[in-house]
CSV table of C-alpha atoms in Angstrom, one decimal:
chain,number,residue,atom,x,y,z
Y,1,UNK,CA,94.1,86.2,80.6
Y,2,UNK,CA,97.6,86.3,81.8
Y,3,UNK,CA,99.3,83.8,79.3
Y,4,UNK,CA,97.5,86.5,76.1
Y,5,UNK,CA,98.5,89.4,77.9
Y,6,UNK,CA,94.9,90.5,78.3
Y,7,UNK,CA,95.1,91.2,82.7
Y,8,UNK,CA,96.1,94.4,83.9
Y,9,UNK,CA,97.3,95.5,87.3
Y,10,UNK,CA,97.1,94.0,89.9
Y,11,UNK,CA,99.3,91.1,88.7
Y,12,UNK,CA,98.8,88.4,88.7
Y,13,UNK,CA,95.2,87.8,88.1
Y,14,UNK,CA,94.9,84.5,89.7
Y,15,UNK,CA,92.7,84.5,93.0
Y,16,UNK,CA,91.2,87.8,92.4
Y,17,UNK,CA,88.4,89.8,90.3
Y,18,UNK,CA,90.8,90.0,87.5
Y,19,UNK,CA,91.5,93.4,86.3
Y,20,UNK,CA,92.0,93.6,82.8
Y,21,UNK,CA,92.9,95.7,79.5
Y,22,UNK,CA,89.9,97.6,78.5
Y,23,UNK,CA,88.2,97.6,81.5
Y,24,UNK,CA,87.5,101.1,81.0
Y,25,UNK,CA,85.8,100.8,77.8
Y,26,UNK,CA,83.3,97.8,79.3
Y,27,UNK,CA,82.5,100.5,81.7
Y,28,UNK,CA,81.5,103.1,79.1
Y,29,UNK,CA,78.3,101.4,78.6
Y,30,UNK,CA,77.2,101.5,82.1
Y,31,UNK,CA,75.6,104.5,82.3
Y,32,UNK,CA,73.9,104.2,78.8
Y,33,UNK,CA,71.8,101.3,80.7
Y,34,UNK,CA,68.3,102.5,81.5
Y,35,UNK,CA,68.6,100.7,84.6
Y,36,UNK,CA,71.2,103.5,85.4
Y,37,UNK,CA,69.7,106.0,84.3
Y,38,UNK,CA,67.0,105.3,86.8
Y,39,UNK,CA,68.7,104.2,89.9
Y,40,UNK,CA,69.6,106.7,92.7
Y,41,UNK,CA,71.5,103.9,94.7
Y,42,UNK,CA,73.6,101.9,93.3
Y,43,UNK,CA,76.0,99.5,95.1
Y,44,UNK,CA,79.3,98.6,93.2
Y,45,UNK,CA,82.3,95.8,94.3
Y,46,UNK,CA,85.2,97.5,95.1
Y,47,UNK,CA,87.4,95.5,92.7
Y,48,UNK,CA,89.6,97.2,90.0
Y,49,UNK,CA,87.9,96.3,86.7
Y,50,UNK,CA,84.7,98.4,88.5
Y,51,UNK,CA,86.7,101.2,89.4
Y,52,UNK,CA,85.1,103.5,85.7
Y,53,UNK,CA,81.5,102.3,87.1
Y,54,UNK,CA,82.1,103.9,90.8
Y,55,UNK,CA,83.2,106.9,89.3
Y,56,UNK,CA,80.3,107.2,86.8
Y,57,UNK,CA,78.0,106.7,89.7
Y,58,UNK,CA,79.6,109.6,92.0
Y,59,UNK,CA,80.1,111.9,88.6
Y,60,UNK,CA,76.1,111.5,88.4
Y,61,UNK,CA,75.7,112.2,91.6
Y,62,UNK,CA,73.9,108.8,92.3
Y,63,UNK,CA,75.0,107.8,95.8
Y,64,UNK,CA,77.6,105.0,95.7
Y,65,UNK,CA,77.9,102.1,98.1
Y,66,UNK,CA,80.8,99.8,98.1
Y,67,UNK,CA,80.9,96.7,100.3
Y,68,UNK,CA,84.0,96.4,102.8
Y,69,UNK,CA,87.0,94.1,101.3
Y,70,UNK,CA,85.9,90.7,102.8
Y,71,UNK,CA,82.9,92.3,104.8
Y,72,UNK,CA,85.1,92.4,107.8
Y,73,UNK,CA,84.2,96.0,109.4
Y,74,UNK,CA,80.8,96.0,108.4
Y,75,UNK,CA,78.6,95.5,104.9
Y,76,UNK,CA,78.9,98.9,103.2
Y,77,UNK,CA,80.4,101.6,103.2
Y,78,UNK,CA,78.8,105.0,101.5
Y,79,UNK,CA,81.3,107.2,99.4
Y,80,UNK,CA,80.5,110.7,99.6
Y,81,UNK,CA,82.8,113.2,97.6
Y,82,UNK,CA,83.8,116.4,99.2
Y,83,UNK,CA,81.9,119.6,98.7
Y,84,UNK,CA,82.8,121.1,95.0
Y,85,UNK,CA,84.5,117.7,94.0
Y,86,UNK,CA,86.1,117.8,90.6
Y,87,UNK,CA,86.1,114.6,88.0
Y,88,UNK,CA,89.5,113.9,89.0
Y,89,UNK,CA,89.0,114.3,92.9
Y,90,UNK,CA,85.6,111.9,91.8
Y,91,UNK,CA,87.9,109.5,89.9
Y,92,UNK,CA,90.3,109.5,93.2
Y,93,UNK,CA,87.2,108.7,95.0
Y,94,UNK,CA,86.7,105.6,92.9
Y,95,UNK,CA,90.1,104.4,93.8
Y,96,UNK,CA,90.5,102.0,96.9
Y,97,UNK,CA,92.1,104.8,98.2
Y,98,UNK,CA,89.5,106.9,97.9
Y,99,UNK,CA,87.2,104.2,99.0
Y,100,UNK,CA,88.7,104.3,102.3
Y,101,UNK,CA,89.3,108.1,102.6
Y,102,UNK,CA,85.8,109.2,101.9
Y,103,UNK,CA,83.4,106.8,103.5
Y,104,UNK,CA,81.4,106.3,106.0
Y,105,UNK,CA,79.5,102.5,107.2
Y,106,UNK,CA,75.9,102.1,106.6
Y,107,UNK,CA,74.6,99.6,109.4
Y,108,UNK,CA,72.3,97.0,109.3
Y,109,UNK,CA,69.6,98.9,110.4
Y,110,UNK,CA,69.9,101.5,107.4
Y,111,UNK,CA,66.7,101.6,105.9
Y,112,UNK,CA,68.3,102.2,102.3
Y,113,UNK,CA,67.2,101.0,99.2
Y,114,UNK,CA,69.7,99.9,96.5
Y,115,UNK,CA,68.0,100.3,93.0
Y,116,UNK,CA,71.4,98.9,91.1
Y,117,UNK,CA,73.9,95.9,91.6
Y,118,UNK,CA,77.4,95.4,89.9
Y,119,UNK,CA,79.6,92.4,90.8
Y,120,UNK,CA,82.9,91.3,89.3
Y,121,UNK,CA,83.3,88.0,88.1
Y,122,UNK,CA,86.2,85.2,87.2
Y,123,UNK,CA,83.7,84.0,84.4
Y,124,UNK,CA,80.1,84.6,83.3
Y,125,UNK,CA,77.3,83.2,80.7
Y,126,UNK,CA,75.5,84.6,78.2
Y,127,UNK,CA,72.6,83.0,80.2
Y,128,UNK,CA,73.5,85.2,83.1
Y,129,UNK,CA,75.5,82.6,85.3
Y,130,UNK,CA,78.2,83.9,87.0
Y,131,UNK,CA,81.8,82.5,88.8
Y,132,UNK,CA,83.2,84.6,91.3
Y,133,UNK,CA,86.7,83.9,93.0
Y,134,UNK,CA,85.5,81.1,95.1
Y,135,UNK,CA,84.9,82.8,98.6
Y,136,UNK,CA,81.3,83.5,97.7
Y,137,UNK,CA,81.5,87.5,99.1
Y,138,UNK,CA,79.0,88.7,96.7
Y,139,UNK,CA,76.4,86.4,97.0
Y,140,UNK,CA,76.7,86.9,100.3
Y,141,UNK,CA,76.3,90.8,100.5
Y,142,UNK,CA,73.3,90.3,97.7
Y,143,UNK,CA,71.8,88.1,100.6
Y,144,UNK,CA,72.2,90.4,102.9
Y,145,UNK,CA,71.1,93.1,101.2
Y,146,UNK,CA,67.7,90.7,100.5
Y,147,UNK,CA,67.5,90.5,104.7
Y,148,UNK,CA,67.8,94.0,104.9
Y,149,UNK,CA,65.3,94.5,102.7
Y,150,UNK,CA,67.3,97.0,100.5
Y,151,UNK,CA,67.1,94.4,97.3
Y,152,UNK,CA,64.2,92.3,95.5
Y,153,UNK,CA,64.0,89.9,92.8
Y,154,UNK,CA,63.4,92.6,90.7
Y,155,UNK,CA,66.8,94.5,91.3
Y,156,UNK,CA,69.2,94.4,88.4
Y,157,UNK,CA,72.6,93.1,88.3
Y,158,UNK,CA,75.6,93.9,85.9
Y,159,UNK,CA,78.5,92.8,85.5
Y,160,UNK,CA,81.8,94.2,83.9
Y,161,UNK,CA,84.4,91.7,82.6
Y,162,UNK,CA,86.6,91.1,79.3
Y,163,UNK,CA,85.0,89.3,76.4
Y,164,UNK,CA,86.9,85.9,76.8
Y,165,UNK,CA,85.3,85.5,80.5
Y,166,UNK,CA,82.0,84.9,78.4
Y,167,UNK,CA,82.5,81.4,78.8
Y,168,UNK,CA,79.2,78.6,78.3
Y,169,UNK,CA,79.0,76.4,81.4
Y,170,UNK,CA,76.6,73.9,82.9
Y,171,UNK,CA,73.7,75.1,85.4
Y,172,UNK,CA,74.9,72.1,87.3
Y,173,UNK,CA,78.1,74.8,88.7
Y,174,UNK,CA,75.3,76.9,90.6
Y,175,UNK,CA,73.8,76.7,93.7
Y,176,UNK,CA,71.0,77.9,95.3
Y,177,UNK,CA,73.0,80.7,96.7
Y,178,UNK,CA,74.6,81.7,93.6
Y,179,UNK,CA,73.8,84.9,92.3
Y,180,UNK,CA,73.0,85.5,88.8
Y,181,UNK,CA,73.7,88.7,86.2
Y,182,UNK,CA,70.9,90.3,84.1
Y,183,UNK,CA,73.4,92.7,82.3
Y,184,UNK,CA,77.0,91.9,80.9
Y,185,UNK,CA,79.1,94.5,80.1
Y,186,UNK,CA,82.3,93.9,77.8
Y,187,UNK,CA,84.5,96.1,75.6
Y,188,UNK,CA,82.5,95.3,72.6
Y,189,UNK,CA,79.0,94.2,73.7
Y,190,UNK,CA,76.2,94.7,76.2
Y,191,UNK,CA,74.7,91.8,76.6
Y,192,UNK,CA,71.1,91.3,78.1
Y,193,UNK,CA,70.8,87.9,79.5
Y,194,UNK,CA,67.1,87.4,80.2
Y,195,UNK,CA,68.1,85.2,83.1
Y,196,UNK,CA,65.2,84.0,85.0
Y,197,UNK,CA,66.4,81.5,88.0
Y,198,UNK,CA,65.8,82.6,91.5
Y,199,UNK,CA,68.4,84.3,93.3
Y,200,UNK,CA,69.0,84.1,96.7
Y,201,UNK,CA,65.8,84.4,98.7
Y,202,UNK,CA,68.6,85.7,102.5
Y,203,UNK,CA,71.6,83.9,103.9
Y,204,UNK,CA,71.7,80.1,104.1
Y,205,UNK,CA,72.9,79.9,107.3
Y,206,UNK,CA,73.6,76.2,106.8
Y,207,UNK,CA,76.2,77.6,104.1
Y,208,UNK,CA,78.1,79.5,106.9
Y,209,UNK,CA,80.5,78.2,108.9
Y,210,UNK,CA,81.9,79.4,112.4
Y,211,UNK,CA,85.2,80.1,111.2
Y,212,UNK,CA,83.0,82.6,108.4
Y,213,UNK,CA,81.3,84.3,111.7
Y,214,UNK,CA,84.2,85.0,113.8
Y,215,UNK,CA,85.7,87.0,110.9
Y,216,UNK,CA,82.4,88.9,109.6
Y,217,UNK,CA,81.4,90.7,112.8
Y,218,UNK,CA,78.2,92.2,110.4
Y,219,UNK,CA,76.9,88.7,109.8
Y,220,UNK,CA,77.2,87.9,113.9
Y,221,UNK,CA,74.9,90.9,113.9
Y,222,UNK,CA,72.6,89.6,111.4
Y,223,UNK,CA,72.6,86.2,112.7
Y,224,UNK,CA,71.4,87.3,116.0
Y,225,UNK,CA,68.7,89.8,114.7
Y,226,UNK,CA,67.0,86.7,112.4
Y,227,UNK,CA,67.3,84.5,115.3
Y,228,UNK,CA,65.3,87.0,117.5
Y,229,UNK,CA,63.0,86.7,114.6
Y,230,UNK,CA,62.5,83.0,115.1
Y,231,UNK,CA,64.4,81.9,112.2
Y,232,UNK,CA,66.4,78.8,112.1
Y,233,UNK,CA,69.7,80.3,112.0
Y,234,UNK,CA,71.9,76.8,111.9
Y,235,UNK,CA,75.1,76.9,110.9
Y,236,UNK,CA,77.0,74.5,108.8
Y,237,UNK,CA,78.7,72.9,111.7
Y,238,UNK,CA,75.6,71.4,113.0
Y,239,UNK,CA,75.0,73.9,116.1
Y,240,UNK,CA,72.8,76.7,116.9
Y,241,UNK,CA,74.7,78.3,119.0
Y,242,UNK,CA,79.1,78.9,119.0
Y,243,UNK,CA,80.7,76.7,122.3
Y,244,UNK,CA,79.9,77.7,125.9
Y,245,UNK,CA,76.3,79.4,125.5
Y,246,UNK,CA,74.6,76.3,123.6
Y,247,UNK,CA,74.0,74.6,127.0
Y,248,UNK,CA,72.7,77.6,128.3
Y,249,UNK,CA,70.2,78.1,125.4
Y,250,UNK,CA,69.2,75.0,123.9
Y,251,UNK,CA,65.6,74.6,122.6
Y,252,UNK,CA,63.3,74.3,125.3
Y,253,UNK,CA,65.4,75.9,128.2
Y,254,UNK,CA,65.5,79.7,128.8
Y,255,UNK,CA,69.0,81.8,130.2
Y,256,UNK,CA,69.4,81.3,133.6
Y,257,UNK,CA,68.7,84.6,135.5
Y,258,UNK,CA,71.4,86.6,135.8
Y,259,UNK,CA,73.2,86.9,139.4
Y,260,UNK,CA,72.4,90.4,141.0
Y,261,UNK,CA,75.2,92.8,140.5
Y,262,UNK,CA,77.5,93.4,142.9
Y,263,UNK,CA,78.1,96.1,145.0
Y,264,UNK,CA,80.1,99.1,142.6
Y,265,UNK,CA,79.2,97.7,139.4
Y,266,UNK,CA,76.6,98.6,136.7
Y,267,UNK,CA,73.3,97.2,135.7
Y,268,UNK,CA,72.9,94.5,133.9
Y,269,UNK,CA,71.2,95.8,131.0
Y,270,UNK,CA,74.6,97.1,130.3
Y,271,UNK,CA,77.7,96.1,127.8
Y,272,UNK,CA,81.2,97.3,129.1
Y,273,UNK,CA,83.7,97.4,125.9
Y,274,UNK,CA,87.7,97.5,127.0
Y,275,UNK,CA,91.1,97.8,125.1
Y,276,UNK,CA,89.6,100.6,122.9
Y,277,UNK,CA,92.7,102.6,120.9
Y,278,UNK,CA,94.1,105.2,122.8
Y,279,UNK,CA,93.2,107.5,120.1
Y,280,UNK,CA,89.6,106.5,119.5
Y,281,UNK,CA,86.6,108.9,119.1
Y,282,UNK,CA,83.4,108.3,120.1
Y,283,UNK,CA,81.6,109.4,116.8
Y,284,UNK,CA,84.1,106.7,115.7
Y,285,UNK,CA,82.8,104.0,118.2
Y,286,UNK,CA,79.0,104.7,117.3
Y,287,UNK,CA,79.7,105.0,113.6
Y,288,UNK,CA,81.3,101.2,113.8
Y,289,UNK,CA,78.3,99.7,116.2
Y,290,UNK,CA,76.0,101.6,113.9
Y,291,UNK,CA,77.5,99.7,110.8
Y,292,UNK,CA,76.7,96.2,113.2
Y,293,UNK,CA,73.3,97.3,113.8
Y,294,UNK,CA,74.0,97.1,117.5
Y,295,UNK,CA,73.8,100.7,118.6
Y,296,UNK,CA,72.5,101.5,121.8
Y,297,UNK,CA,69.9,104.1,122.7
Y,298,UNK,CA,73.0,105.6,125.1
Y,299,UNK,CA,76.9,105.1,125.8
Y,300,UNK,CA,78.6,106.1,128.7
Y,301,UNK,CA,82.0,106.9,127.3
Y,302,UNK,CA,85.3,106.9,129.3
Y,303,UNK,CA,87.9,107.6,126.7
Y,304,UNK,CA,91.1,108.4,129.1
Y,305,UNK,CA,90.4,104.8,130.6
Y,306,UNK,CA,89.6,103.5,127.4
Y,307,UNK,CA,86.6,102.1,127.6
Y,308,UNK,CA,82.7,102.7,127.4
Y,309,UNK,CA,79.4,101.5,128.5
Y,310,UNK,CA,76.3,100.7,125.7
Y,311,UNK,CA,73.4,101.0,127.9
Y,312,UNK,CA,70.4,98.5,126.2
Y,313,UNK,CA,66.8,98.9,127.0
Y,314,UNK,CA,66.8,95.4,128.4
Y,315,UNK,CA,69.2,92.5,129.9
Y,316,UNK,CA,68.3,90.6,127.1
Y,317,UNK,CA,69.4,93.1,124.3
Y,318,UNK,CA,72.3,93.8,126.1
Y,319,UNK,CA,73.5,89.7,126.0
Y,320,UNK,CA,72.3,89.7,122.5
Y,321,UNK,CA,74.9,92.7,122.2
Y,322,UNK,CA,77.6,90.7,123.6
Y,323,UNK,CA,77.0,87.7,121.7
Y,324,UNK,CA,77.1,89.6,118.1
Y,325,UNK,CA,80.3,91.8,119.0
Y,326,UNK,CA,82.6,89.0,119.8
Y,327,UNK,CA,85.7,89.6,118.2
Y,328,UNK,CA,84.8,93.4,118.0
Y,329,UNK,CA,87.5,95.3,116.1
Y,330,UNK,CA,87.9,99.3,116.2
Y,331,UNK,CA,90.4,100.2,114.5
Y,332,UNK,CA,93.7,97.8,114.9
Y,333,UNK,CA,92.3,96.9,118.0
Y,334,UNK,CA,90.1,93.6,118.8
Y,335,UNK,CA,88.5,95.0,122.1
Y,336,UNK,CA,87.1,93.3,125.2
Y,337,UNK,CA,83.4,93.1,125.6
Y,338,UNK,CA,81.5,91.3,128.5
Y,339,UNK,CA,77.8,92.5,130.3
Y,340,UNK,CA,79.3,94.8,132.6
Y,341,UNK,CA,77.5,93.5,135.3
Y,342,UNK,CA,79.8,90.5,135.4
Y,343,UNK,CA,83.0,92.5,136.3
Y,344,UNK,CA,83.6,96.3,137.9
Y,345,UNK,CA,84.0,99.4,136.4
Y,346,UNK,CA,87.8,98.9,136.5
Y,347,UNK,CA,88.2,95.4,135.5
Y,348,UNK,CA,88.8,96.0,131.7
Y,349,UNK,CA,90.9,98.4,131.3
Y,350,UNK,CA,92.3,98.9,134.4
Y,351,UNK,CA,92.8,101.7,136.7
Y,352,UNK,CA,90.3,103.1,139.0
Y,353,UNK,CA,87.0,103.7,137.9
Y,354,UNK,CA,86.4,107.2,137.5
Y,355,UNK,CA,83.2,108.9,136.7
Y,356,UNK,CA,81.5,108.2,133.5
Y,357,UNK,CA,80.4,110.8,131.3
Y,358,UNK,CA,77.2,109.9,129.7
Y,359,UNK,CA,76.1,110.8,126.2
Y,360,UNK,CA,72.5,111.0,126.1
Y,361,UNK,CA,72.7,111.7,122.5
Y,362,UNK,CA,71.3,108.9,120.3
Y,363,UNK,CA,73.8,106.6,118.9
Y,364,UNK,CA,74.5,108.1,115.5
Y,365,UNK,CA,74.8,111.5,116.8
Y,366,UNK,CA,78.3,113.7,116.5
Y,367,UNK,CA,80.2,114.1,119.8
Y,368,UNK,CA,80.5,117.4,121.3
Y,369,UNK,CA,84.1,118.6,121.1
């Protein structure tokens, strides 16, 4: 693509969804597919070559979801338009730009339903095969989505790419996890593939590694949800659990009981989280646990010492709390997070305690000024 002059900004194409000339015209078939037509969710990469297919699904006012670059701050994120939104304010939408200005995370727990997959690809089949970059991102958010319940076998995929990336190549390149294409979209042709191998059935945790878990906070999350469903969650390093709480929760043994909390500190069915921004909201800080699918049924918030409780029905949701929001980031912050029965209301952020307010709203709910 780059030696024929075919890529398009952002150059060069190599390592990247490649953008290319005519990417807009691929896209003009998109929403002549009945499978559009129908959808009312559709979820879209947010790569350039896709950018035409995120605007036709906001200008017929489908609701858009677009995955976060590299799944680091959660799984999607839904782009919603302002009131009375023009095509061009729609088309600024579409942008990465726009992306970031006008979205807000769906968790985990989101009981959506996506009706509509497009992917980018490096290279795809007539057969329906696809290539991605090599990082495997989209087959991982299609097997999310499948744990979320928000895809099935049934759910159509498209992709958008340039004629020459219709390339044959052996089945032998994909793997179970691989996700396959039922639509290609070109400049010149739409071209129904008919494919009927399997896609992925969830996440093969035995394809994950830690280094891919302490950088995807939202798969932490999902990890620990299937694990309290019994599933064998295994990574591809060999162990069940990361360093330092595999001893304490190898098959066959349960936690050891907690030590009472001390004198001055706060129950143990409670998460402390320190080091928050000095600027940060706390519709911001729900918004981002909502997105991890660990929001609790009520925070305590103490902004001015920046910090806050999540108060969990249990000890054991609260630990399962700590576990999945190691690494934590809000904003350009990574904050602190330990039960908060192990340490006193000033340990984490310093200062003296002060008195918590508490927010008995749910999780999700707006702040009061």
């Amino acid at each position: 693509m780059e030696s024929q002059n075919l890529a398009d900004f952002p150059r060069p194409v190599h390592h990247r969804i490649p953008n290319f000339k005519g990417a807009s015209q691929a896209a003009e078939h998109f929403p002549r597919l009945q499978a559009f037509k129908v959808a009312r969710t559709i979820k879209v990469n947010p790569d350039a070559p896709q950018k035409n297919a995120r605007f036709f699904v906001l200008d017929s006012k489908k609701t858009l979801l677009v995955p976060t670059p590299r799944l680091r701050t959660g799984l999607f994120n839904k782009i919603t338009p302002p009131p009375g939104a023009t095509k061009d304010v729609l088309r600024k939408c579409a942008t990465s730009q726009g992306v970031r200005s006008y979205s807000t995370p769906v968790g985990l727990d989101s009981r959506l339903r996506v009706d509509l997959v497009v992917v980018g690809s490096v290279a795809v089949s007539e057969k329906g095969w696809r290539i991605g970059k090599g990082e495997g991102y989209a087959d991982l958010e299609y097997a999310m989505m499948v744990s979320m319940g928000a895809v099935s076998q049934g759910t159509p995929v498209v992709t958008i790419v340039h004629d020459c990336q219709v390339v044959d190549m052996p089945e032998t390149l994909l793997e179970d996890h691989d996700l396959t294409v039922d639509y290609i979209l070109t400049p010149t042709r739409v071209i129904a593939t008919g494919c009927t191998r399997p896609r992925p059935a969830g996440v093969v945790w035995s394809k994950i590694s830690y280094e891919m878990m302490g950088q995807m906070p939202v798969l932490r999350s999902l990890r620990c949800q299937e694990e309290q469903a019994g599933k064998d969650v295994t990574l591809r390093d060999g162990q069940r659990h990361p360093p330092g709480v595999q001893a304490a929760l190898s098959p066959g043994r349960s936690p050891p009981a907690p030590p009472q909390p001390e004198s001055g500190s706060v129950p143990s069915d409670t998460v402390c989280i320190g080091n928050l921004p000095q600027d940060a909201r706390v519709s911001e800080l729900k918004r981002a646990l909502g997105a991890l699918g660990m929001a609790p049924p009520r925070l305590t918030w103490q902004g001015a010492q920046r910090r806050a409780f999540l108060h969990y029905p249990d000890p054991a949701a609260a630990q399962q709390a700590v576990s999945c929001l190691q690494g934590f980031r809000l904003g350009a912050h990574t904050v602190r997070v330990a039960l908060a029965r192990q340490q006193r209301a000033g340990d984490l952020a310093g200062g003296r305690p002060g008195r918590p307010h508490r927010d008995r709203r749910p999780a999700g709910a707006e702040p009061e000024p």
